[in-house]
């Protein structure tokens, strides 16, 4: 259905609903009559928003093709804004038609439907504000330019608007409306878990007690979506990096990772390796008779071990060797350990291929353990060993520690591929999000150091610009439950060295081994949690008492209009329109460290001589990801330099979809696309010598953009 038709249907449906609701309200002073009155008001306001949005959407559709990579890849942030508005309008049409058909029925739940339409009315109001911000971007930037890298005032205005705009509606009843319907139960589970965990975050409890209490106090967030949304908005804006690391790392706990392992495919090799910090001698790509020294990571605390995980679907030659097993012991161990593969006798020959993987997690969280499910799939489907690097995480290890460790691991893997079950005739770097950034920057550093570059890169939704320059897709961080702007800023600041707090150890999180130590505290937590849980179920009207806020602030005082009042923001909206403002004022520490413009942090800003000679890059992005424009602009940049690059954009999935590969058919298909891109790297003609690729003049970098590693 064309966008013009969608808005015409919205107009007609609203007219039908107004007529139907007006007929049911004559002389009705009951609670149902009051709810019907709210329904009528919501429909009228939705109709006004639709009329205002239509010309904006029409304007976007006439120009957004100019920002695509090419006609075969119709994707950019302007298209996504229109797509999100369309999704919201289609849901409203569906809900309004239901109201028209059933509003005079005996079993019509007027209160429930009133709250549903009020929530989507708020969402449409805020999307109208985002479209206005997108219009301003469109006016400030030239055609084909998605980022406003020069006008810092515009980026500051966006951040200040983010801080003041109401966002809770996108995390309550409207949660995940823009994504595939199959993922919405997942989003509800994650958000409810997160707000319950956050509510108990500051309490002096054990790790297992905190998690248990979070489970038992989650009832009120299940039955009250508005409360859930308000609490999530508060958390994303105000809780520190310590909380986010702790929550994301719950997937690293023995209990959850054990359940994930049961659900995923079994592999014959799954070893954690600890590589000692010794200097490597690597042959030069231009002349293998000469060598270059690759020193171990030293940033921030000096040389240290580098940790990795080797995954292989089948046991291959070298993977059970005594030499490899010397790396499976504890740090500092020099002797061989007993082979965990000793019972396996049949060994396959080494694979000619090797995947080196850098995981995502915003540079601050997770390890290879959280990503095992799709790594095992790659190893099985491609018949290739996978080496995943567990690089050190920020804020304890800010830039450049992670890059140093990943580059060192890459060189070690090339030199020791015989231990990994591979001849490394073709090597593919693969990573998602922060890991995609590291794939690109490791390749840049390999060129700068004159060593062999990988044969290709598969980067899923990579972060290529870590400055806070605003783009149309980054406007989505206002509504994205997977990548809110407040959390994105915390991750970037941590990687840049702007965060320095001590982060709680993962050992305090839920593990089976902690059970005995925490039994006494758990009993107390259970009683407190059970009391809150039963109260939330028995008395949903008083749910706001649990969050120390009034019902009026939780429900935004019933405000759904957004068409009257005073515009208190810094953006000049059209006359008569005022977006909803949040009562949860936040402080967003905007990333501003000069290091963020370093090409090894933001490769989109790299000089051309650092990008020339990169291996073929396959980017797999999501149309609904706040980082979509990172992928589009980086692909454009490489293509302008004549570099081989492809961009595949997945519809209806969020940032981080690789880790959701087992949830639904759509995520499985997205994983298969990533697998196919890696296969293309391996099957792209005969392996060629890396010395044939263009090399970089190591003395030609301009001073502010030099390789910090010399």
Short mmCIF file of C-alpha atoms in Angstrom, two decimals, residues 197 207-208 211-212 215 245-262 309 365-372 505-515 517:
data_model
loop_
_atom_site.label_atom_id
_atom_site.label_comp_id
_atom_site.label_asym_id
_atom_site.label_seq_id
_atom_site.Cartn_x
_atom_site.Cartn_y
_atom_site.Cartn_z
CA UNK A 197 16.69 -5.63 37.69
CA UNK A 207 23.89 -11.02 43.07
CA UNK A 208 21.54 -13.99 43.20
CA UNK A 211 18.11 -11.29 40.43
CA UNK A 212 15.58 -13.30 42.44
CA UNK A 215 11.94 -11.75 39.04
CA UNK A 245 27.47 -3.98 32.12
CA UNK A 246 25.94 -6.07 34.89
CA UNK A 247 22.66 -6.57 33.05
CA UNK A 248 24.18 -7.35 29.64
CA UNK A 249 26.63 -9.74 31.25
CA UNK A 250 23.79 -11.78 32.73
CA UNK A 251 24.10 -13.79 29.52
CA UNK A 252 27.59 -14.75 30.70
CA UNK A 253 26.30 -16.40 33.88
CA UNK A 254 26.62 -20.15 34.22
CA UNK A 255 22.87 -20.64 34.42
CA UNK A 256 21.86 -18.67 31.31
CA UNK A 257 24.86 -19.68 29.20
CA UNK A 258 24.26 -23.28 30.20
CA UNK A 259 20.68 -23.10 28.97
CA UNK A 260 21.86 -21.47 25.74
CA UNK A 261 24.42 -24.23 25.21
CA UNK A 262 21.71 -26.86 25.60
CA UNK A 309 37.87 -19.09 22.14
CA UNK A 365 30.14 -5.95 27.77
CA UNK A 366 29.91 -9.62 26.80
CA UNK A 367 32.46 -12.15 25.58
CA UNK A 368 32.59 -14.88 22.97
CA UNK A 369 30.44 -16.96 25.32
CA UNK A 370 27.42 -14.76 24.59
CA UNK A 371 27.87 -15.26 20.84
CA UNK A 372 28.52 -18.99 20.75
CA UNK A 505 32.53 -8.49 38.85
CA UNK A 506 30.44 -10.95 36.88
CA UNK A 507 30.86 -13.41 39.72
CA UNK A 508 28.22 -11.54 41.67
CA UNK A 509 25.62 -12.29 39.05
CA UNK A 510 23.35 -15.30 39.02
CA UNK A 511 25.39 -18.50 38.96
CA UNK A 512 24.73 -21.95 40.22
CA UNK A 513 27.97 -21.83 42.18
CA UNK A 514 26.75 -18.84 44.20
CA UNK A 515 23.72 -20.66 45.54
CA UNK A 517 26.87 -18.71 49.69
#
